[in-house]
Short mmCIF file of N, CA and C in Angstrom, two decimals:
data_model
loop_
_atom_site.label_atom_id
_atom_site.label_comp_id
_atom_site.label_asym_id
_atom_site.label_seq_id
_atom_site.Cartn_x
_atom_site.Cartn_y
_atom_site.Cartn_z
N MET M 713 40.13 87.01 97.53
CA MET M 713 41.34 86.36 97.97
C MET M 713 41.02 85.34 99.07
N ALA M 714 40.16 85.70 100.03
CA ALA M 714 39.83 84.80 101.12
C ALA M 714 39.11 83.56 100.58
N PHE M 715 38.30 83.75 99.53
CA PHE M 715 37.60 82.62 98.93
C PHE M 715 38.58 81.63 98.32
N ARG M 716 39.62 82.14 97.65
CA ARG M 716 40.62 81.26 97.04
C ARG M 716 41.38 80.48 98.09
N ILE M 717 41.67 81.11 99.21
CA ILE M 717 42.39 80.42 100.29
C ILE M 717 41.50 79.33 100.87
N ALA M 718 40.21 79.65 101.10
CA ALA M 718 39.29 78.66 101.66
C ALA M 718 39.10 77.50 100.69
N LEU M 719 39.04 77.80 99.40
CA LEU M 719 38.90 76.75 98.40
C LEU M 719 40.12 75.84 98.36
N ARG M 720 41.31 76.42 98.45
CA ARG M 720 42.54 75.61 98.46
C ARG M 720 42.59 74.72 99.70
N THR M 721 42.06 75.17 100.82
CA THR M 721 42.08 74.37 102.05
C THR M 721 41.05 73.26 101.98
N ALA M 722 39.89 73.55 101.40
CA ALA M 722 38.82 72.57 101.37
C ALA M 722 38.97 71.57 100.23
N ALA M 723 39.69 71.90 99.19
CA ALA M 723 39.82 71.03 98.02
C ALA M 723 40.34 69.64 98.36
N PRO M 724 41.42 69.49 99.15
CA PRO M 724 41.87 68.13 99.47
C PRO M 724 40.83 67.32 100.24
N ALA M 725 40.10 67.95 101.15
CA ALA M 725 39.07 67.24 101.91
C ALA M 725 37.94 66.79 100.98
N LEU M 726 37.50 67.66 100.07
CA LEU M 726 36.46 67.31 99.11
C LEU M 726 36.90 66.18 98.19
N ALA M 727 38.14 66.23 97.76
CA ALA M 727 38.67 65.17 96.89
C ALA M 727 38.71 63.84 97.64
N ALA M 728 39.07 63.86 98.92
CA ALA M 728 39.12 62.63 99.70
C ALA M 728 37.73 62.04 99.88
N VAL M 729 36.73 62.89 100.11
CA VAL M 729 35.36 62.42 100.25
C VAL M 729 34.87 61.81 98.95
N ALA M 730 35.13 62.48 97.83
CA ALA M 730 34.69 61.98 96.53
C ALA M 730 35.36 60.64 96.22
N LEU M 731 36.63 60.51 96.53
CA LEU M 731 37.36 59.26 96.27
C LEU M 731 36.83 58.14 97.16
N SER M 732 36.55 58.43 98.41
CA SER M 732 36.04 57.39 99.31
C SER M 732 34.65 56.93 98.88
N LEU M 733 33.82 57.85 98.38
CA LEU M 733 32.50 57.45 97.88
C LEU M 733 32.63 56.54 96.66
N ALA M 734 33.55 56.86 95.78
CA ALA M 734 33.74 56.04 94.59
C ALA M 734 34.21 54.64 94.97
N VAL M 735 35.11 54.55 95.95
CA VAL M 735 35.60 53.25 96.39
C VAL M 735 34.48 52.48 97.11
N ALA M 736 33.70 53.19 97.92
CA ALA M 736 32.62 52.54 98.66
C ALA M 736 31.55 52.00 97.71
N GLN M 737 31.27 52.72 96.63
CA GLN M 737 30.30 52.25 95.66
C GLN M 737 30.83 51.07 94.86
N GLY M 738 32.12 51.01 94.66
CA GLY M 738 32.72 49.92 93.91
C GLY M 738 32.81 48.65 94.73
N ALA M 739 32.88 48.74 96.05
CA ALA M 739 33.01 47.57 96.90
C ALA M 739 31.81 46.64 96.81
N PRO M 740 30.56 47.12 96.88
CA PRO M 740 29.43 46.21 96.75
C PRO M 740 29.40 45.52 95.38
N ALA M 741 29.78 46.23 94.33
CA ALA M 741 29.78 45.62 93.00
C ALA M 741 30.81 44.49 92.95
N SER M 742 31.97 44.72 93.56
CA SER M 742 33.00 43.69 93.58
C SER M 742 32.55 42.50 94.42
N ALA M 743 31.92 42.77 95.55
CA ALA M 743 31.43 41.69 96.41
C ALA M 743 30.33 40.90 95.71
N ALA M 744 29.50 41.57 94.92
CA ALA M 744 28.42 40.89 94.20
C ALA M 744 28.99 39.96 93.14
N GLU M 745 30.11 40.38 92.52
CA GLU M 745 30.74 39.53 91.50
C GLU M 745 31.25 38.23 92.11
N HIS M 746 31.70 38.29 93.35
CA HIS M 746 32.26 37.11 94.01
C HIS M 746 31.22 36.34 94.81
N GLY M 747 29.93 36.74 94.73
CA GLY M 747 28.86 36.00 95.38
C GLY M 747 28.66 36.33 96.84
N ALA M 748 29.36 37.33 97.38
CA ALA M 748 29.22 37.66 98.79
C ALA M 748 27.87 38.30 99.09
N ILE M 749 27.39 39.14 98.18
CA ILE M 749 26.08 39.75 98.34
C ILE M 749 25.36 39.67 97.00
N PRO M 750 24.02 39.70 97.00
CA PRO M 750 23.32 39.64 95.73
C PRO M 750 23.57 40.88 94.89
N ALA M 751 23.62 40.69 93.59
CA ALA M 751 23.86 41.81 92.67
C ALA M 751 22.65 42.73 92.66
N PRO M 752 22.90 44.04 92.57
CA PRO M 752 21.78 44.96 92.52
C PRO M 752 20.99 44.77 91.23
N THR M 753 19.68 44.99 91.31
CA THR M 753 18.85 44.83 90.13
C THR M 753 18.82 46.13 89.35
N ALA M 754 18.57 46.02 88.07
CA ALA M 754 18.50 47.20 87.21
C ALA M 754 17.19 47.93 87.47
N PRO M 755 17.18 49.24 87.30
CA PRO M 755 15.93 49.96 87.50
C PRO M 755 14.90 49.54 86.47
N SER M 756 13.62 49.62 86.84
CA SER M 756 12.56 49.14 85.96
C SER M 756 12.29 50.09 84.80
N ALA M 757 12.50 51.36 84.99
CA ALA M 757 12.23 52.31 83.91
C ALA M 757 13.46 53.16 83.67
N VAL M 758 13.92 53.19 82.45
CA VAL M 758 15.07 53.99 82.08
C VAL M 758 14.55 55.21 81.33
N PRO M 759 15.03 56.41 81.64
CA PRO M 759 14.57 57.59 80.92
C PRO M 759 14.78 57.44 79.42
N ALA M 760 13.87 58.01 78.65
CA ALA M 760 13.92 57.90 77.20
C ALA M 760 15.06 58.71 76.61
N HIS M 761 15.57 59.67 77.31
CA HIS M 761 16.62 60.54 76.79
C HIS M 761 17.78 60.53 77.77
N PRO M 762 19.03 60.45 77.28
CA PRO M 762 20.18 60.37 78.19
C PRO M 762 20.32 61.57 79.12
N SER M 763 19.88 62.75 78.71
CA SER M 763 20.05 63.91 79.58
C SER M 763 18.95 64.01 80.63
N ALA M 764 17.96 63.13 80.55
CA ALA M 764 16.87 63.14 81.53
C ALA M 764 17.26 62.25 82.69
N ARG M 765 17.69 62.86 83.79
CA ARG M 765 18.21 62.09 84.90
C ARG M 765 17.27 62.06 86.09
N GLN M 766 16.13 62.75 86.00
CA GLN M 766 15.20 62.73 87.10
C GLN M 766 14.42 61.42 87.10
N THR M 767 13.86 61.08 88.24
CA THR M 767 12.96 59.94 88.31
C THR M 767 11.62 60.43 88.84
N ALA M 768 10.58 59.71 88.55
CA ALA M 768 9.25 60.13 88.97
C ALA M 768 8.80 59.32 90.18
N PRO M 769 8.53 59.97 91.28
CA PRO M 769 7.98 59.23 92.41
C PRO M 769 6.59 58.70 92.05
N ALA M 770 6.27 57.52 92.52
CA ALA M 770 5.00 56.89 92.19
C ALA M 770 3.81 57.70 92.69
N ASP M 771 3.98 58.43 93.79
CA ASP M 771 2.84 59.18 94.32
C ASP M 771 2.58 60.47 93.57
N ASP M 772 3.38 60.82 92.58
CA ASP M 772 3.14 62.00 91.74
C ASP M 772 2.19 61.69 90.59
N ASN M 773 1.82 60.44 90.43
CA ASN M 773 0.96 60.02 89.32
C ASN M 773 -0.42 60.66 89.48
N PRO M 774 -0.80 61.60 88.61
CA PRO M 774 -2.11 62.24 88.75
C PRO M 774 -3.27 61.33 88.38
N PHE M 775 -2.98 60.18 87.78
CA PHE M 775 -4.03 59.26 87.35
C PHE M 775 -4.25 58.11 88.33
N ARG M 776 -3.55 58.09 89.45
CA ARG M 776 -3.63 56.95 90.37
C ARG M 776 -5.01 56.77 90.97
N ALA M 777 -5.80 57.84 91.07
CA ALA M 777 -7.14 57.73 91.64
C ALA M 777 -8.20 57.38 90.59
N MET M 778 -7.78 57.22 89.35
CA MET M 778 -8.73 56.92 88.28
C MET M 778 -8.82 55.42 88.05
N GLU M 779 -10.00 54.99 87.65
CA GLU M 779 -10.17 53.61 87.21
C GLU M 779 -9.91 53.59 85.71
N LEU M 780 -8.91 52.84 85.30
CA LEU M 780 -8.50 52.81 83.90
C LEU M 780 -8.92 51.50 83.25
N ASP M 781 -9.54 51.58 82.10
CA ASP M 781 -9.92 50.41 81.32
C ASP M 781 -9.37 50.59 79.92
N GLY M 782 -8.36 49.80 79.59
CA GLY M 782 -7.74 49.92 78.27
C GLY M 782 -6.67 50.98 78.20
N LEU M 783 -6.39 51.63 79.32
CA LEU M 783 -5.37 52.67 79.40
C LEU M 783 -4.38 52.34 80.51
N LYS M 784 -3.17 52.82 80.37
CA LYS M 784 -2.14 52.67 81.41
C LYS M 784 -1.45 54.01 81.60
N ALA M 785 -1.07 54.29 82.85
CA ALA M 785 -0.35 55.52 83.17
C ALA M 785 1.14 55.27 82.98
N GLU M 786 1.80 56.19 82.31
CA GLU M 786 3.23 56.09 82.06
C GLU M 786 3.90 57.41 82.38
N PHE M 787 5.11 57.32 82.94
CA PHE M 787 5.92 58.52 83.14
C PHE M 787 6.91 58.57 82.00
N ARG M 788 6.93 59.68 81.29
CA ARG M 788 7.78 59.81 80.11
C ARG M 788 8.53 61.12 80.16
N PHE M 789 9.47 61.25 79.25
CA PHE M 789 10.23 62.48 79.10
C PHE M 789 10.07 63.02 77.70
N MET M 790 9.99 64.32 77.58
CA MET M 790 10.08 64.97 76.28
C MET M 790 11.17 66.02 76.39
N CYS M 791 11.85 66.23 75.30
CA CYS M 791 12.98 67.16 75.32
C CYS M 791 12.86 68.19 74.22
N PRO M 792 11.86 69.08 74.29
CA PRO M 792 11.79 70.13 73.27
C PRO M 792 12.93 71.12 73.47
N ALA M 793 13.57 71.47 72.41
CA ALA M 793 14.69 72.43 72.44
C ALA M 793 15.81 71.98 73.37
N GLY M 794 15.97 70.66 73.54
CA GLY M 794 17.08 70.13 74.32
C GLY M 794 16.89 70.17 75.82
N ARG M 795 15.78 70.68 76.31
CA ARG M 795 15.53 70.73 77.76
C ARG M 795 14.49 69.68 78.10
N CYS M 796 14.87 68.68 78.87
CA CYS M 796 13.99 67.55 79.16
C CYS M 796 13.03 67.85 80.31
N VAL M 797 11.80 67.41 80.11
CA VAL M 797 10.75 67.59 81.10
C VAL M 797 10.05 66.26 81.27
N GLY M 798 9.83 65.84 82.50
CA GLY M 798 9.10 64.62 82.78
C GLY M 798 7.62 64.91 82.93
N TYR M 799 6.79 63.96 82.48
CA TYR M 799 5.34 64.14 82.58
C TYR M 799 4.65 62.79 82.62
N TRP M 800 3.47 62.75 83.24
CA TRP M 800 2.62 61.57 83.27
C TRP M 800 1.62 61.64 82.14
N SER M 801 1.31 60.49 81.55
CA SER M 801 0.31 60.45 80.50
C SER M 801 -0.39 59.10 80.51
N LEU M 802 -1.54 59.06 79.84
CA LEU M 802 -2.28 57.82 79.65
C LEU M 802 -2.09 57.38 78.22
N ALA M 803 -1.80 56.09 78.05
CA ALA M 803 -1.63 55.50 76.72
C ALA M 803 -2.43 54.21 76.66
N LEU M 804 -2.73 53.76 75.46
CA LEU M 804 -3.47 52.52 75.30
C LEU M 804 -2.64 51.33 75.77
N THR M 805 -3.29 50.35 76.37
CA THR M 805 -2.61 49.14 76.81
C THR M 805 -2.26 48.28 75.60
N GLU M 806 -1.40 47.30 75.81
CA GLU M 806 -0.93 46.46 74.71
C GLU M 806 -2.07 45.73 74.01
N ASP M 807 -3.05 45.23 74.76
CA ASP M 807 -4.15 44.51 74.12
C ASP M 807 -4.98 45.43 73.22
N ARG M 808 -5.11 46.70 73.58
CA ARG M 808 -5.85 47.65 72.73
C ARG M 808 -5.02 48.06 71.51
N LEU M 809 -3.70 48.06 71.67
CA LEU M 809 -2.83 48.40 70.53
C LEU M 809 -2.86 47.30 69.46
N LYS M 810 -3.08 46.06 69.88
CA LYS M 810 -3.07 44.93 68.95
C LYS M 810 -4.34 44.82 68.11
N ARG M 811 -5.40 45.49 68.51
CA ARG M 811 -6.65 45.43 67.75
C ARG M 811 -6.46 46.07 66.37
N HIS M 812 -7.31 45.64 65.44
CA HIS M 812 -7.25 46.18 64.08
C HIS M 812 -8.22 47.36 63.98
N TYR M 813 -7.70 48.53 63.61
CA TYR M 813 -8.51 49.72 63.45
C TYR M 813 -8.44 50.16 61.99
N GLN M 814 -9.60 50.48 61.41
CA GLN M 814 -9.61 50.90 60.01
C GLN M 814 -10.78 51.85 59.76
N GLY M 815 -10.49 52.93 59.05
CA GLY M 815 -11.54 53.83 58.60
C GLY M 815 -11.95 54.93 59.55
N GLY M 816 -11.18 55.21 60.56
CA GLY M 816 -11.56 56.27 61.50
C GLY M 816 -10.35 56.92 62.13
N GLU M 817 -10.61 57.68 63.18
CA GLU M 817 -9.56 58.36 63.92
C GLU M 817 -9.83 58.21 65.41
N PHE M 818 -8.75 58.28 66.20
CA PHE M 818 -8.87 58.25 67.65
C PHE M 818 -9.09 59.68 68.14
N PHE M 819 -9.95 59.84 69.14
CA PHE M 819 -10.14 61.14 69.76
C PHE M 819 -10.56 60.93 71.21
N ALA M 820 -10.25 61.94 72.04
CA ALA M 820 -10.63 61.91 73.46
C ALA M 820 -11.95 62.64 73.60
N TYR M 821 -12.87 62.02 74.33
CA TYR M 821 -14.22 62.56 74.40
C TYR M 821 -14.77 62.39 75.82
N ALA M 822 -15.46 63.42 76.29
CA ALA M 822 -16.15 63.36 77.59
C ALA M 822 -17.64 63.31 77.30
N PRO M 823 -18.26 62.13 77.44
CA PRO M 823 -19.66 61.99 77.04
C PRO M 823 -20.65 62.82 77.86
N ALA M 824 -20.36 63.10 79.11
CA ALA M 824 -21.29 63.85 79.95
C ALA M 824 -21.48 65.29 79.45
N LYS M 825 -20.40 65.89 78.97
CA LYS M 825 -20.47 67.28 78.52
C LYS M 825 -20.33 67.44 77.01
N GLY M 826 -19.99 66.36 76.32
CA GLY M 826 -19.79 66.45 74.87
C GLY M 826 -18.53 67.21 74.49
N GLU M 827 -17.52 67.20 75.38
CA GLU M 827 -16.26 67.92 75.13
C GLU M 827 -15.23 67.01 74.48
N PHE M 828 -14.33 67.62 73.74
CA PHE M 828 -13.21 66.91 73.13
C PHE M 828 -11.92 67.30 73.84
N GLY M 829 -11.01 66.34 73.96
CA GLY M 829 -9.71 66.59 74.53
C GLY M 829 -8.66 66.54 73.43
N PHE M 830 -7.40 66.58 73.85
CA PHE M 830 -6.29 66.56 72.91
C PHE M 830 -5.29 65.49 73.32
N PHE M 831 -4.59 64.95 72.31
CA PHE M 831 -3.48 64.03 72.55
C PHE M 831 -2.19 64.82 72.42
N LEU M 832 -1.18 64.37 73.13
CA LEU M 832 0.11 65.04 73.09
C LEU M 832 1.13 64.16 72.38
N ASP M 833 1.78 64.71 71.38
CA ASP M 833 2.87 64.02 70.68
C ASP M 833 4.09 64.91 70.82
N THR M 834 5.02 64.50 71.66
CA THR M 834 6.16 65.30 72.09
C THR M 834 5.63 66.57 72.73
N ASP M 835 5.65 67.71 72.05
CA ASP M 835 5.11 68.93 72.64
C ASP M 835 4.02 69.55 71.76
N ILE M 836 3.42 68.75 70.89
CA ILE M 836 2.38 69.22 69.99
C ILE M 836 1.06 68.52 70.33
N ALA M 837 0.00 69.30 70.45
CA ALA M 837 -1.32 68.76 70.78
C ALA M 837 -2.09 68.47 69.49
N TYR M 838 -2.75 67.31 69.44
CA TYR M 838 -3.56 66.91 68.31
C TYR M 838 -4.96 66.55 68.79
N ARG M 839 -5.96 66.98 68.05
CA ARG M 839 -7.34 66.62 68.42
C ARG M 839 -7.62 65.17 68.06
N THR M 840 -7.10 64.71 66.94
CA THR M 840 -7.29 63.32 66.51
C THR M 840 -5.97 62.75 66.03
N VAL M 841 -5.84 61.42 66.13
CA VAL M 841 -4.69 60.71 65.59
C VAL M 841 -5.19 59.43 64.93
N LYS M 842 -4.46 58.95 63.94
CA LYS M 842 -4.86 57.72 63.25
C LYS M 842 -4.14 56.50 63.81
N ASP M 843 -2.94 56.67 64.32
CA ASP M 843 -2.14 55.57 64.84
C ASP M 843 -2.42 55.36 66.33
N PRO M 844 -2.80 54.15 66.75
CA PRO M 844 -3.10 53.93 68.17
C PRO M 844 -1.90 54.17 69.10
N ARG M 845 -0.68 54.06 68.58
CA ARG M 845 0.51 54.32 69.41
C ARG M 845 0.69 55.80 69.70
N ARG M 846 -0.03 56.66 68.99
CA ARG M 846 0.06 58.10 69.23
C ARG M 846 -1.02 58.60 70.19
N VAL M 847 -1.83 57.69 70.71
CA VAL M 847 -2.84 58.07 71.71
C VAL M 847 -2.09 58.29 73.03
N ARG M 848 -1.98 59.55 73.43
CA ARG M 848 -1.30 59.91 74.67
C ARG M 848 -2.02 61.09 75.29
N LEU M 849 -2.75 60.81 76.35
CA LEU M 849 -3.57 61.82 77.02
C LEU M 849 -2.84 62.28 78.28
N VAL M 850 -2.62 63.56 78.41
CA VAL M 850 -1.89 64.08 79.57
C VAL M 850 -2.86 64.63 80.61
N ASP M 851 -2.33 64.84 81.80
CA ASP M 851 -3.10 65.44 82.89
C ASP M 851 -3.37 66.90 82.49
N SER M 852 -4.63 67.23 82.31
CA SER M 852 -4.99 68.57 81.85
C SER M 852 -6.33 68.97 82.46
N ASP M 853 -6.78 70.17 82.13
CA ASP M 853 -8.10 70.61 82.59
C ASP M 853 -9.18 69.65 82.08
N PHE M 854 -9.00 69.13 80.89
CA PHE M 854 -9.97 68.20 80.31
C PHE M 854 -10.14 66.96 81.18
N THR M 855 -9.04 66.35 81.59
CA THR M 855 -9.14 65.13 82.40
C THR M 855 -9.58 65.44 83.83
N ARG M 856 -9.28 66.59 84.35
CA ARG M 856 -9.68 66.95 85.71
C ARG M 856 -11.14 67.39 85.80
N ARG M 857 -11.62 68.01 84.75
CA ARG M 857 -12.95 68.60 84.74
C ARG M 857 -14.05 67.58 84.43
N ASN M 858 -13.67 66.45 83.84
CA ASN M 858 -14.65 65.46 83.42
C ASN M 858 -14.46 64.16 84.20
N PRO M 859 -15.50 63.68 84.88
CA PRO M 859 -15.36 62.46 85.67
C PRO M 859 -15.14 61.21 84.83
N ARG M 860 -15.55 61.24 83.58
CA ARG M 860 -15.32 60.10 82.68
C ARG M 860 -14.80 60.63 81.35
N VAL M 861 -13.66 60.10 80.96
CA VAL M 861 -13.04 60.45 79.69
C VAL M 861 -12.93 59.17 78.89
N GLU M 862 -13.30 59.23 77.63
CA GLU M 862 -13.25 58.05 76.76
C GLU M 862 -12.34 58.30 75.57
N ILE M 863 -11.62 57.26 75.20
CA ILE M 863 -10.88 57.27 73.94
C ILE M 863 -11.78 56.56 72.96
N ARG M 864 -12.17 57.26 71.91
CA ARG M 864 -13.08 56.68 70.93
C ARG M 864 -12.40 56.58 69.58
N TYR M 865 -12.92 55.66 68.76
CA TYR M 865 -12.40 55.48 67.40
C TYR M 865 -13.56 55.55 66.43
N GLY M 866 -13.44 56.40 65.44
CA GLY M 866 -14.48 56.55 64.44
C GLY M 866 -14.43 57.94 63.86
N ASP M 867 -15.60 58.50 63.56
CA ASP M 867 -15.72 59.83 62.98
C ASP M 867 -15.90 60.85 64.10
N PRO M 868 -14.93 61.78 64.30
CA PRO M 868 -15.07 62.77 65.37
C PRO M 868 -16.26 63.71 65.18
N ASP M 869 -16.77 63.81 63.95
CA ASP M 869 -17.95 64.65 63.71
C ASP M 869 -19.24 63.98 64.21
N ARG M 870 -19.15 62.67 64.44
CA ARG M 870 -20.28 61.90 65.00
C ARG M 870 -19.77 61.10 66.20
N PRO M 871 -19.43 61.79 67.29
CA PRO M 871 -18.78 61.12 68.43
C PRO M 871 -19.63 60.06 69.12
N ARG M 872 -20.93 60.23 69.15
CA ARG M 872 -21.79 59.25 69.84
C ARG M 872 -21.83 57.93 69.09
N ALA M 873 -21.59 57.94 67.78
CA ALA M 873 -21.61 56.71 66.99
C ALA M 873 -20.25 56.01 66.98
N ALA M 874 -19.20 56.66 67.48
CA ALA M 874 -17.85 56.09 67.47
C ALA M 874 -17.71 55.00 68.53
N GLU M 875 -16.80 54.07 68.29
CA GLU M 875 -16.53 52.96 69.21
C GLU M 875 -15.71 53.44 70.41
N VAL M 876 -16.13 53.05 71.60
CA VAL M 876 -15.36 53.35 72.81
C VAL M 876 -14.24 52.33 72.93
N VAL M 877 -13.00 52.79 72.86
CA VAL M 877 -11.83 51.92 72.90
C VAL M 877 -11.30 51.78 74.32
N ALA M 878 -11.30 52.86 75.09
CA ALA M 878 -10.75 52.86 76.45
C ALA M 878 -11.42 53.97 77.27
N THR M 879 -11.38 53.80 78.60
CA THR M 879 -11.99 54.80 79.48
C THR M 879 -11.11 55.09 80.69
N ALA M 880 -11.28 56.28 81.21
CA ALA M 880 -10.65 56.70 82.47
C ALA M 880 -11.75 57.36 83.29
N THR M 881 -12.04 56.78 84.46
CA THR M 881 -13.15 57.27 85.28
C THR M 881 -12.63 57.68 86.66
N THR M 882 -13.05 58.84 87.09
CA THR M 882 -12.74 59.32 88.45
C THR M 882 -14.00 59.19 89.28
N TRP M 883 -13.94 58.33 90.31
CA TRP M 883 -15.07 58.15 91.21
C TRP M 883 -14.99 59.17 92.30
N MET M 884 -16.08 59.85 92.57
CA MET M 884 -16.06 60.91 93.58
C MET M 884 -16.78 60.49 94.83
#
């Protein structure tokens, strides 16, 4: 009973605060339309899924200390079973995507130890992929444990003979 009374007393104050915030947020937009202040710019990255409302701080990028050649770090969202999760991954740059690839598969390889990594497609891990747009390497034990990780194209059964497409190197 006491909770209901407190809620009834606080409800008008909460409604007034919410209304004043809505009006205050609308004022800059109205002023921008009339040239009084510059219009706000759109955010640079929009989440891939409408229910994904989080944003990724730039300092959370686990790849920021790596030297990337042919790879770029991207913050993305996946929504398995309707629950969205944000994650950082490495993907091929546009110039590497434009190259013509034929007769092989992409795979992640650590030449120092001869280890293979996995690519992530939504929430499924693949050892190899044929489409360069599906090359997506996530922050994992594989990338942390190996100072140099290479994306190679060719026959995964003969990794040393495959073409090095991109690299990620951690300098220690």
